[in-house]
PDB file as gemmi writes it, atoms N, CA and C in Angstrom:
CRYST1    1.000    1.000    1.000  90.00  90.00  90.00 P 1                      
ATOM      1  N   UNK A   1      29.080 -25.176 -31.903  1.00  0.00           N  
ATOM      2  CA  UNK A   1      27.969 -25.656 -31.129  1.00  0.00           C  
ATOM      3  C   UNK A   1      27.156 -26.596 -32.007  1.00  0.00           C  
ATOM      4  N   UNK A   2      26.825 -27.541 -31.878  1.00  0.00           N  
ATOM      5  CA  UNK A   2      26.093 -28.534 -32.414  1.00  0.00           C  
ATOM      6  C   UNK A   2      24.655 -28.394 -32.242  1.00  0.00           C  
ATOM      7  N   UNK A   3      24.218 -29.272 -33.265  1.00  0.00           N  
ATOM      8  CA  UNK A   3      22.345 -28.811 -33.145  1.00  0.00           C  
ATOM      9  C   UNK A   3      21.820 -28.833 -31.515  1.00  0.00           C  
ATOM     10  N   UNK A   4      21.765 -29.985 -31.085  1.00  0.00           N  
ATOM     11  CA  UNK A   4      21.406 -30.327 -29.955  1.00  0.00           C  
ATOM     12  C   UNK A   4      21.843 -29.887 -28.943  1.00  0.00           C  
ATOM     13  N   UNK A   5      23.056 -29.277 -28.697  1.00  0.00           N  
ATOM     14  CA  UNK A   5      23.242 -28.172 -27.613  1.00  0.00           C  
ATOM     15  C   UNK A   5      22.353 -26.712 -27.879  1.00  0.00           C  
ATOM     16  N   UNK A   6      22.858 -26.402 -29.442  1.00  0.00           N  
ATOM     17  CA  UNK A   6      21.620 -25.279 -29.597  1.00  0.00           C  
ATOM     18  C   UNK A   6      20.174 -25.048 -29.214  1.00  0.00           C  
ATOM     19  N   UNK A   7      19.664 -26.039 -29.195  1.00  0.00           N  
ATOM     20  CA  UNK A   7      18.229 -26.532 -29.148  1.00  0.00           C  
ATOM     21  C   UNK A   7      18.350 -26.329 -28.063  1.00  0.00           C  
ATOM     22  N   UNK A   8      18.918 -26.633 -26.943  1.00  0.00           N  
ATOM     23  CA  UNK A   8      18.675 -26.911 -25.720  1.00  0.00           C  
ATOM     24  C   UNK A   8      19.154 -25.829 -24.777  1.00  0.00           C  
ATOM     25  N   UNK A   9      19.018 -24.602 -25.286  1.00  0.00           N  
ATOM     26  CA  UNK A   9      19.333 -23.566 -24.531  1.00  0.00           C  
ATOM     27  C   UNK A   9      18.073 -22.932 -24.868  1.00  0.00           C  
ATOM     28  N   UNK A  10      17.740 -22.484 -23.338  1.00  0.00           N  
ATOM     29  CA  UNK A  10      16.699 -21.317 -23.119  1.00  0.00           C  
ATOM     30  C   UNK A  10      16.735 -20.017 -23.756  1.00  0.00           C  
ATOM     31  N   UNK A  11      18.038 -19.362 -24.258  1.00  0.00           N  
ATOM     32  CA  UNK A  11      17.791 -18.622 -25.300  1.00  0.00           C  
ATOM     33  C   UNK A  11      17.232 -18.763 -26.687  1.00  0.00           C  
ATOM     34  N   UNK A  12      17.678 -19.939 -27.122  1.00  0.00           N  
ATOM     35  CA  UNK A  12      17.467 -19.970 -28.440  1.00  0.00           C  
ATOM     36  C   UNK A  12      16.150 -20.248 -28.325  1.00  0.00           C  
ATOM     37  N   UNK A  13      14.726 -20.406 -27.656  1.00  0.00           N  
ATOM     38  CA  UNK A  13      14.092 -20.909 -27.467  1.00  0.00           C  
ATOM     39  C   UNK A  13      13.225 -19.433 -27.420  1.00  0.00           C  
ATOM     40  N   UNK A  14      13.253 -18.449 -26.455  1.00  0.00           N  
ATOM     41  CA  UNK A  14      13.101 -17.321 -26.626  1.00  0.00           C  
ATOM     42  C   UNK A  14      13.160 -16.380 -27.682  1.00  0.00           C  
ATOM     43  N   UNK A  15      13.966 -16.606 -28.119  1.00  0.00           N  
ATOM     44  CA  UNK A  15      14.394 -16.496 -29.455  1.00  0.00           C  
ATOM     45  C   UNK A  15      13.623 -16.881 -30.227  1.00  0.00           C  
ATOM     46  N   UNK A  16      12.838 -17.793 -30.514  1.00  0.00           N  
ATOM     47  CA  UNK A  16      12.482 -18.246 -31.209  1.00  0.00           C  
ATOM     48  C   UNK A  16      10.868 -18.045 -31.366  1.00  0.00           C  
ATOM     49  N   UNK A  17      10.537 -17.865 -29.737  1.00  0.00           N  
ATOM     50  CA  UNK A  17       9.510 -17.488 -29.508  1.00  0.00           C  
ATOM     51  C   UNK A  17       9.266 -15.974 -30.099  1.00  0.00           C  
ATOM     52  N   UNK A  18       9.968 -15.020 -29.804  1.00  0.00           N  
ATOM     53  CA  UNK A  18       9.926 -13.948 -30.141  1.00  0.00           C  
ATOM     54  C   UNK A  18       9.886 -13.008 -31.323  1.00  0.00           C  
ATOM     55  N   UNK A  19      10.325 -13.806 -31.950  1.00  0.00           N  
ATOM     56  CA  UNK A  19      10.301 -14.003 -33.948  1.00  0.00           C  
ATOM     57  C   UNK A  19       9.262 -14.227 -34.042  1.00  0.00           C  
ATOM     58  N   UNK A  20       8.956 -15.250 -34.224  1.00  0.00           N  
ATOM     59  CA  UNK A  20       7.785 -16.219 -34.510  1.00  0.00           C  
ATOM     60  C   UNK A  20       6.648 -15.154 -34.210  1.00  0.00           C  
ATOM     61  N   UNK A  21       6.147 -14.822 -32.941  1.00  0.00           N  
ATOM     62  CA  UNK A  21       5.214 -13.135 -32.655  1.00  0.00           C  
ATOM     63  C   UNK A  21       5.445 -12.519 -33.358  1.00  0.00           C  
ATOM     64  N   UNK A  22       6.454 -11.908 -33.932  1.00  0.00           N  
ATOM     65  CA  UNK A  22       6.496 -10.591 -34.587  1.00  0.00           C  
ATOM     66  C   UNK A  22       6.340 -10.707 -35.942  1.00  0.00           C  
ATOM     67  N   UNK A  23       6.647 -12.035 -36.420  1.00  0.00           N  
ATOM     68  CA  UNK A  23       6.819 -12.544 -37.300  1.00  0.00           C  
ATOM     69  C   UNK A  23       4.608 -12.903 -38.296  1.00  0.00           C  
ATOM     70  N   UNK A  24       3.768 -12.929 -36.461  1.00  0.00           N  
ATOM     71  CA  UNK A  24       2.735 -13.014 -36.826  1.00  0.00           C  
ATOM     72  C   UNK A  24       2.224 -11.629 -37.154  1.00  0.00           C  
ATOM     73  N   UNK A  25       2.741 -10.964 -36.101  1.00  0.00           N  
ATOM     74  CA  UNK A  25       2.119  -9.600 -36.404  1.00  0.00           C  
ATOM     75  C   UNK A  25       2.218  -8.714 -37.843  1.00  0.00           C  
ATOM     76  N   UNK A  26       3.701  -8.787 -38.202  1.00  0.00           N  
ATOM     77  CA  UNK A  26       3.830  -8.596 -39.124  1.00  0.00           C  
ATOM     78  C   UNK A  26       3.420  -8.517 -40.535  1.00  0.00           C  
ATOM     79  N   UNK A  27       2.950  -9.956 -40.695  1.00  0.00           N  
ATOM     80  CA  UNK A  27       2.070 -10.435 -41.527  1.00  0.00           C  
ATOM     81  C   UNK A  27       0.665 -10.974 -41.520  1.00  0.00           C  
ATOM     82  N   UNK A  28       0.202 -10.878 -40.642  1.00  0.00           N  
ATOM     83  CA  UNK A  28      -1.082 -10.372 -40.455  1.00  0.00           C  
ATOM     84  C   UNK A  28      -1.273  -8.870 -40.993  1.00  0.00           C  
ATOM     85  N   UNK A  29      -0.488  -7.976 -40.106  1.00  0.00           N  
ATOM     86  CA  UNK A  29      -0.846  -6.521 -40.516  1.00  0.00           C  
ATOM     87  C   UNK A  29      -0.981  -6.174 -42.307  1.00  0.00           C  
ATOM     88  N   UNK A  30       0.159  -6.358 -43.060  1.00  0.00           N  
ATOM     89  CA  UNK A  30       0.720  -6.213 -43.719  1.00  0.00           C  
ATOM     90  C   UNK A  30      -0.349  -7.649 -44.788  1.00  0.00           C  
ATOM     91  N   UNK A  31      -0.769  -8.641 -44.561  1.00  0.00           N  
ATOM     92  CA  UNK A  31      -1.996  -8.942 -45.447  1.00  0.00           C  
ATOM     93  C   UNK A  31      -3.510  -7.992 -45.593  1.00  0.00           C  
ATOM     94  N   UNK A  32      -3.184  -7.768 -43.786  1.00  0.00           N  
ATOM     95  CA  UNK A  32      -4.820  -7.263 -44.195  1.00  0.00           C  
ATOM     96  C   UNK A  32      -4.711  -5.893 -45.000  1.00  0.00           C  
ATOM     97  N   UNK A  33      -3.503  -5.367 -44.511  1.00  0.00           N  
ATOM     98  CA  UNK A  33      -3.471  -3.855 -45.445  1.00  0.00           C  
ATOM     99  C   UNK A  33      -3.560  -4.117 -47.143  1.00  0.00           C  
ATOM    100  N   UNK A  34      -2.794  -5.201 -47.580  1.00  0.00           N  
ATOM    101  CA  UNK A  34      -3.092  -5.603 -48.953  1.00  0.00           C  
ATOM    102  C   UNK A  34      -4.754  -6.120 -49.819  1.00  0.00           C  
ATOM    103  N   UNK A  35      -5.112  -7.015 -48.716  1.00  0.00           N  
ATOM    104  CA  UNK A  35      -6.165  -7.629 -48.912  1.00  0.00           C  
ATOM    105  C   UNK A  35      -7.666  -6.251 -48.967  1.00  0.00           C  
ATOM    106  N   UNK A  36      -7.562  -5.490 -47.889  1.00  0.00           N  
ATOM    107  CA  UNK A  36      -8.764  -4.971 -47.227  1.00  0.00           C  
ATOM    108  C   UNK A  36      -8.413  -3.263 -47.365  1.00  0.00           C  
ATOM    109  N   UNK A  37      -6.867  -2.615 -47.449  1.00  0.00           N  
ATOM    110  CA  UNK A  37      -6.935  -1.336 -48.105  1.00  0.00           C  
ATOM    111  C   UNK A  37      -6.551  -0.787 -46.821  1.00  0.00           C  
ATOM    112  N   UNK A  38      -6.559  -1.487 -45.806  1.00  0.00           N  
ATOM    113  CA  UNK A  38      -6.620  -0.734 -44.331  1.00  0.00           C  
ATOM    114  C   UNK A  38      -6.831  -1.637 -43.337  1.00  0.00           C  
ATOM    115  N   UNK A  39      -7.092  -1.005 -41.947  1.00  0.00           N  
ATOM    116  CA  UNK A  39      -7.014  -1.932 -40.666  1.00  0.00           C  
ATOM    117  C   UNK A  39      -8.421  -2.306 -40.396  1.00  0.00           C  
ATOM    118  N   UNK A  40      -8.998  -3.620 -40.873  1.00  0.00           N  
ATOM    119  CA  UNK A  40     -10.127  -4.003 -40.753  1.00  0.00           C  
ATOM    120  C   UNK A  40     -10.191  -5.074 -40.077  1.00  0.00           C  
ATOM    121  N   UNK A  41      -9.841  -5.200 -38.811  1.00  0.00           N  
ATOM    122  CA  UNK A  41      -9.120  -6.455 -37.972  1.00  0.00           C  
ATOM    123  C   UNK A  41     -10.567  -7.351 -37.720  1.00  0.00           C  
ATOM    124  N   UNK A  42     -11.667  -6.732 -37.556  1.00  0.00           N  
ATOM    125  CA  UNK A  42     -12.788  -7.916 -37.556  1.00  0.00           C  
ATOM    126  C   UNK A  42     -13.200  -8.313 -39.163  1.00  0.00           C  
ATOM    127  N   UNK A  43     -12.892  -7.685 -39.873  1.00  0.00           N  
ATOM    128  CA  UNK A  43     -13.126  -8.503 -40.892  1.00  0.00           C  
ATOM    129  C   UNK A  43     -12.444  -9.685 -41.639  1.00  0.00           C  
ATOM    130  N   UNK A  44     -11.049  -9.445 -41.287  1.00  0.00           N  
ATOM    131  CA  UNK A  44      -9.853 -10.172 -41.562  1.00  0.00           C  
ATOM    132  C   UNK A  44      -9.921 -11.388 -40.746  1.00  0.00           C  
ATOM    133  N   UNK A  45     -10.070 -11.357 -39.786  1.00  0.00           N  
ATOM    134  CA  UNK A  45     -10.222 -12.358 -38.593  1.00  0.00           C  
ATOM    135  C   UNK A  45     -11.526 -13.107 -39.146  1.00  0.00           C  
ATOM    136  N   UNK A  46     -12.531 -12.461 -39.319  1.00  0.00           N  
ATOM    137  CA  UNK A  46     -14.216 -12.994 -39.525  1.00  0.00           C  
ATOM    138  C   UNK A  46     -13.910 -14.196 -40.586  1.00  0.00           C  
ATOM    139  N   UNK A  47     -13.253 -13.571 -41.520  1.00  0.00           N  
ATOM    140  CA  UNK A  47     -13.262 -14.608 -42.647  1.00  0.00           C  
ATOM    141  C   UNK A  47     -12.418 -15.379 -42.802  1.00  0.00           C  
ATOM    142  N   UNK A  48     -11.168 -15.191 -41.804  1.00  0.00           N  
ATOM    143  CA  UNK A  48     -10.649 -16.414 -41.840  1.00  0.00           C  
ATOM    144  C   UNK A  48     -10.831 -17.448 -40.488  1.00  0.00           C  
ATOM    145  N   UNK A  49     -11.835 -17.241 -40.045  1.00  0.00           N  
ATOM    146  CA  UNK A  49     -12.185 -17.915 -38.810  1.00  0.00           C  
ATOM    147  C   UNK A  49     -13.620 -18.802 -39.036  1.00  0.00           C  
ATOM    148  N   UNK A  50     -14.589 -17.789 -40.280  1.00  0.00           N  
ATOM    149  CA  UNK A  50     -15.919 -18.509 -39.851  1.00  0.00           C  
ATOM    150  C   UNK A  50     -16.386 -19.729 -40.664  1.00  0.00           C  
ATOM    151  N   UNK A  51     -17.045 -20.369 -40.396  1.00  0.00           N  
ATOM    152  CA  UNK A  51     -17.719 -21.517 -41.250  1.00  0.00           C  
ATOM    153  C   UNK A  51     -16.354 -22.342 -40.761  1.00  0.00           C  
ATOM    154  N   UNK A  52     -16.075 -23.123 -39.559  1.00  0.00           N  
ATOM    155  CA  UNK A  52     -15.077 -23.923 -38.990  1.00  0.00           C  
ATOM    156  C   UNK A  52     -13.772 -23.816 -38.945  1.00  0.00           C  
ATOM    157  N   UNK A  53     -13.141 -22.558 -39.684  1.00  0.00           N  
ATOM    158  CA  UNK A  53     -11.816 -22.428 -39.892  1.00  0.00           C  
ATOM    159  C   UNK A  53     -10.617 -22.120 -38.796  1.00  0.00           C  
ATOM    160  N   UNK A  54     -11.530 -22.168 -37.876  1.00  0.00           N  
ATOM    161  CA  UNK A  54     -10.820 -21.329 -37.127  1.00  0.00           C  
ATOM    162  C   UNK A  54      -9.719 -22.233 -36.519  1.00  0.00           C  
ATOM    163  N   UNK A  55      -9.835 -23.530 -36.107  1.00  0.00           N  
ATOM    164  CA  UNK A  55      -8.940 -24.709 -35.959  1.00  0.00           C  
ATOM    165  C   UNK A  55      -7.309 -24.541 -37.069  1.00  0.00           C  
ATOM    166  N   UNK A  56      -7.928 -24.094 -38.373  1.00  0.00           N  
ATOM    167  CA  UNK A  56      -7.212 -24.325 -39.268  1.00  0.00           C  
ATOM    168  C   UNK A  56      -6.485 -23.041 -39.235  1.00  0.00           C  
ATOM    169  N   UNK A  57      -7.164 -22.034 -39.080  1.00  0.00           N  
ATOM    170  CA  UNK A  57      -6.424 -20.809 -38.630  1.00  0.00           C  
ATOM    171  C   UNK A  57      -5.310 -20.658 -37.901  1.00  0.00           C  
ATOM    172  N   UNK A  58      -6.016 -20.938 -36.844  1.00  0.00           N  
ATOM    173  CA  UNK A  58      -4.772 -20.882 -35.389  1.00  0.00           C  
ATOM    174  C   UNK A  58      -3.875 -22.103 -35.614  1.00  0.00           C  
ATOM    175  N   UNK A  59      -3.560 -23.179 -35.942  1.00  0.00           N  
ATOM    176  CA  UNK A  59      -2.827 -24.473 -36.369  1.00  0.00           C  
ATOM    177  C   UNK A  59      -2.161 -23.742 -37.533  1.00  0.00           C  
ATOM    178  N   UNK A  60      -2.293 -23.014 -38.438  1.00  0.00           N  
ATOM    179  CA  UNK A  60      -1.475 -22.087 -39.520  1.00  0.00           C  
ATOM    180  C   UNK A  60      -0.626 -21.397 -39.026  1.00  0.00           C  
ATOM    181  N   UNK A  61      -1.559 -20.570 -38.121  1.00  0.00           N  
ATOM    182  CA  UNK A  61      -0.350 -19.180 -37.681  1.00  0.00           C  
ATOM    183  C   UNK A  61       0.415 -20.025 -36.490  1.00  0.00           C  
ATOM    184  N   UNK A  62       0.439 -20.800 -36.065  1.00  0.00           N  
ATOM    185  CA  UNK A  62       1.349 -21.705 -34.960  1.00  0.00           C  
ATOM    186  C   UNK A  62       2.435 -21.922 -35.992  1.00  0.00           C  
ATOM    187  N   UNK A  63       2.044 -23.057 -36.981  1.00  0.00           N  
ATOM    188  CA  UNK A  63       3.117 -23.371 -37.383  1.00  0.00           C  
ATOM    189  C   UNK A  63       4.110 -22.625 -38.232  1.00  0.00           C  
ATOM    190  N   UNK A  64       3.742 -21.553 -38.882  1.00  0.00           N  
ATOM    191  CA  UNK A  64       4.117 -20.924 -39.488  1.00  0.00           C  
ATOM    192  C   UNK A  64       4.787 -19.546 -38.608  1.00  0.00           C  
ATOM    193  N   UNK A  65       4.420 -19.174 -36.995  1.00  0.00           N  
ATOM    194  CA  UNK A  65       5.295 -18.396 -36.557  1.00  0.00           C  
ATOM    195  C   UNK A  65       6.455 -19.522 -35.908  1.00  0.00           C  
ATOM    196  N   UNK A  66       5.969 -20.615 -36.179  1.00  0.00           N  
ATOM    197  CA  UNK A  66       7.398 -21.641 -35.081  1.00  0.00           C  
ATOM    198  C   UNK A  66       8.403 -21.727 -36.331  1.00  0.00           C  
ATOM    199  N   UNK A  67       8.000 -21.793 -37.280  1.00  0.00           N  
ATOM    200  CA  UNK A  67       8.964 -21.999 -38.926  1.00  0.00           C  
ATOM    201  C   UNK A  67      10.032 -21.105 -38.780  1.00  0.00           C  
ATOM    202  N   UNK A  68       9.194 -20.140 -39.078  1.00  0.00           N  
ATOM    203  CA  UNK A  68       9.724 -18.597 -39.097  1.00  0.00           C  
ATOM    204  C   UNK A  68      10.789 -18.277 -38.205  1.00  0.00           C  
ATOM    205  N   UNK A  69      10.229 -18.855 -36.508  1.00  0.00           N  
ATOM    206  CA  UNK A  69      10.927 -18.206 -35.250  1.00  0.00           C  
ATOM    207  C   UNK A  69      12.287 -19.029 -35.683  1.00  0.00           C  
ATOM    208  N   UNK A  70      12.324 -20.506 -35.680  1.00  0.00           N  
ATOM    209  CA  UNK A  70      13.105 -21.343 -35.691  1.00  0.00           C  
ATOM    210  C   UNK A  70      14.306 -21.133 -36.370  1.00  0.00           C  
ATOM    211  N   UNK A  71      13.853 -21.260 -37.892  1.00  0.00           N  
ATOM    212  CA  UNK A  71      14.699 -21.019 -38.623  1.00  0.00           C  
ATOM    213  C   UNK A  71      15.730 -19.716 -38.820  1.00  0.00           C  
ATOM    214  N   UNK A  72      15.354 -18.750 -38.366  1.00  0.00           N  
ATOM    215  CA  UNK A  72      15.890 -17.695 -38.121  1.00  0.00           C  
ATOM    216  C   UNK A  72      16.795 -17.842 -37.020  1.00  0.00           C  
ATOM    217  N   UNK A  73      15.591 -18.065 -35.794  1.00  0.00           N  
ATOM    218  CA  UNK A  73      16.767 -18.376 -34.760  1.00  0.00           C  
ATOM    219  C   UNK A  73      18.257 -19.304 -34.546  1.00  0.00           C  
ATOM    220  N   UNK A  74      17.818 -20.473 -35.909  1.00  0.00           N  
ATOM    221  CA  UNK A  74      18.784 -21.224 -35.928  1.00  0.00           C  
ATOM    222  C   UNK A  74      19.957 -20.618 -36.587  1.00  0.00           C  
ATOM    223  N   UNK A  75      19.790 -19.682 -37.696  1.00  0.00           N  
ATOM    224  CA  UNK A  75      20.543 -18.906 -38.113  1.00  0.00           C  
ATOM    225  C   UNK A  75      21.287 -17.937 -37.079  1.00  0.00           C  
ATOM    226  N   UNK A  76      20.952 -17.710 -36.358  1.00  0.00           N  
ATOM    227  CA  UNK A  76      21.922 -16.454 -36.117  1.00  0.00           C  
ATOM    228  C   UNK A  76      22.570 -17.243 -35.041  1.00  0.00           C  
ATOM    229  N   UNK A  77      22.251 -18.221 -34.279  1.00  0.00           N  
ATOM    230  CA  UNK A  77      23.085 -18.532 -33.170  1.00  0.00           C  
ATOM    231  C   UNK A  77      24.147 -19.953 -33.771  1.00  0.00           C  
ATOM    232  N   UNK A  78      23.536 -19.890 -34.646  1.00  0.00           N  
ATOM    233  CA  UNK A  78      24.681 -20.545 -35.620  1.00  0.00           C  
ATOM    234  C   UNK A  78      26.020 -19.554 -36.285  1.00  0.00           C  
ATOM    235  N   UNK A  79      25.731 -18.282 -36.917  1.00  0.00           N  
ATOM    236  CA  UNK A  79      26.359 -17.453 -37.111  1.00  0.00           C  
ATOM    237  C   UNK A  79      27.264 -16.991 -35.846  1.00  0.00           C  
ATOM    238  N   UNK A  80      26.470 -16.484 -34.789  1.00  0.00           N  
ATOM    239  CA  UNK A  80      27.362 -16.341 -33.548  1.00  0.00           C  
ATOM    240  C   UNK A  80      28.374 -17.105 -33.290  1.00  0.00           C  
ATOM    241  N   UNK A  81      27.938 -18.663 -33.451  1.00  0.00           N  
ATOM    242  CA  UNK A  81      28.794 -19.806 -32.638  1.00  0.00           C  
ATOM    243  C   UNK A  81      29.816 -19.533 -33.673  1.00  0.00           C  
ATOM    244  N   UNK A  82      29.918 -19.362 -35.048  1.00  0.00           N  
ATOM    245  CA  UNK A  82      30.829 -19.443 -36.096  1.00  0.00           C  
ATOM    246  C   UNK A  82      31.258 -18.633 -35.609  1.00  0.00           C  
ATOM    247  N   UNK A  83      31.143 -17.073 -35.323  1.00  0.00           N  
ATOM    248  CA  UNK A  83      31.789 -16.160 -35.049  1.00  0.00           C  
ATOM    249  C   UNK A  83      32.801 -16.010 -34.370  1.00  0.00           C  
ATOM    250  N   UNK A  84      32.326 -16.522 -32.688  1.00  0.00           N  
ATOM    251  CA  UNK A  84      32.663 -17.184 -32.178  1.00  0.00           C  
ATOM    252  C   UNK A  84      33.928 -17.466 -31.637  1.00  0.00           C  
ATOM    253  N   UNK A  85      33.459 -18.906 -32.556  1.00  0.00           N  
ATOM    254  CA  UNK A  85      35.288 -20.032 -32.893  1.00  0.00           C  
ATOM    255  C   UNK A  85      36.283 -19.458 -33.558  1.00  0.00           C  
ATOM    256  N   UNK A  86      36.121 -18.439 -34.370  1.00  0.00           N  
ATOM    257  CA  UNK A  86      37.105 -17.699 -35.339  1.00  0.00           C  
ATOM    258  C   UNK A  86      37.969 -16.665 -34.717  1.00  0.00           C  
ATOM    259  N   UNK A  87      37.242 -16.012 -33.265  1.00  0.00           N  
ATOM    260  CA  UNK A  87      38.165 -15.563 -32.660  1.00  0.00           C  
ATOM    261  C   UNK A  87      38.814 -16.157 -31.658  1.00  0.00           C  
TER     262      UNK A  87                                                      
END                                                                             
């Protein structure tokens, strides 16, 4: 399967979406537990949101769960397609 057929399926897209979420949650959770000792979700949020950040915030965790979703996703339905052809 070639890039551009890949791309262009509604799974891989889902896929991609779906990573990418878990991918936020994940690490969100798992900073603030490092950062803060525990689940301090308004404080975690507070400070990375106040004094204008918040643009820069949400534009972070976008691109960084689409990275995440993507690249992964590109992996495995790449692996599949290999799989695949071999049988």
């Amino acid at each position: 399967m070639k890039f551009k057929e890949m791309i262009s399926k509604k799974a891989f897209w889902k896929s991609v979406l779906f990573l990418g979420l878990g991918f936020l949650i994940v690490y969100d959770i798992v900073s603030m537990l490092f950062e803060y000792g525990g689940f301090h979700f308004k404080a975690y949020f507070t400070e990375r949101t106040e004094n204008g950040k918040l643009f820069r915030f949400i534009l972070g965790q976008f691109f960084a769960a689409f990275a995440y979703g993507f690249i992964i996703s590109f992996g495995q339905f790449r692996g599949k397609n290999k799989k695949d052809s071999k049988s």
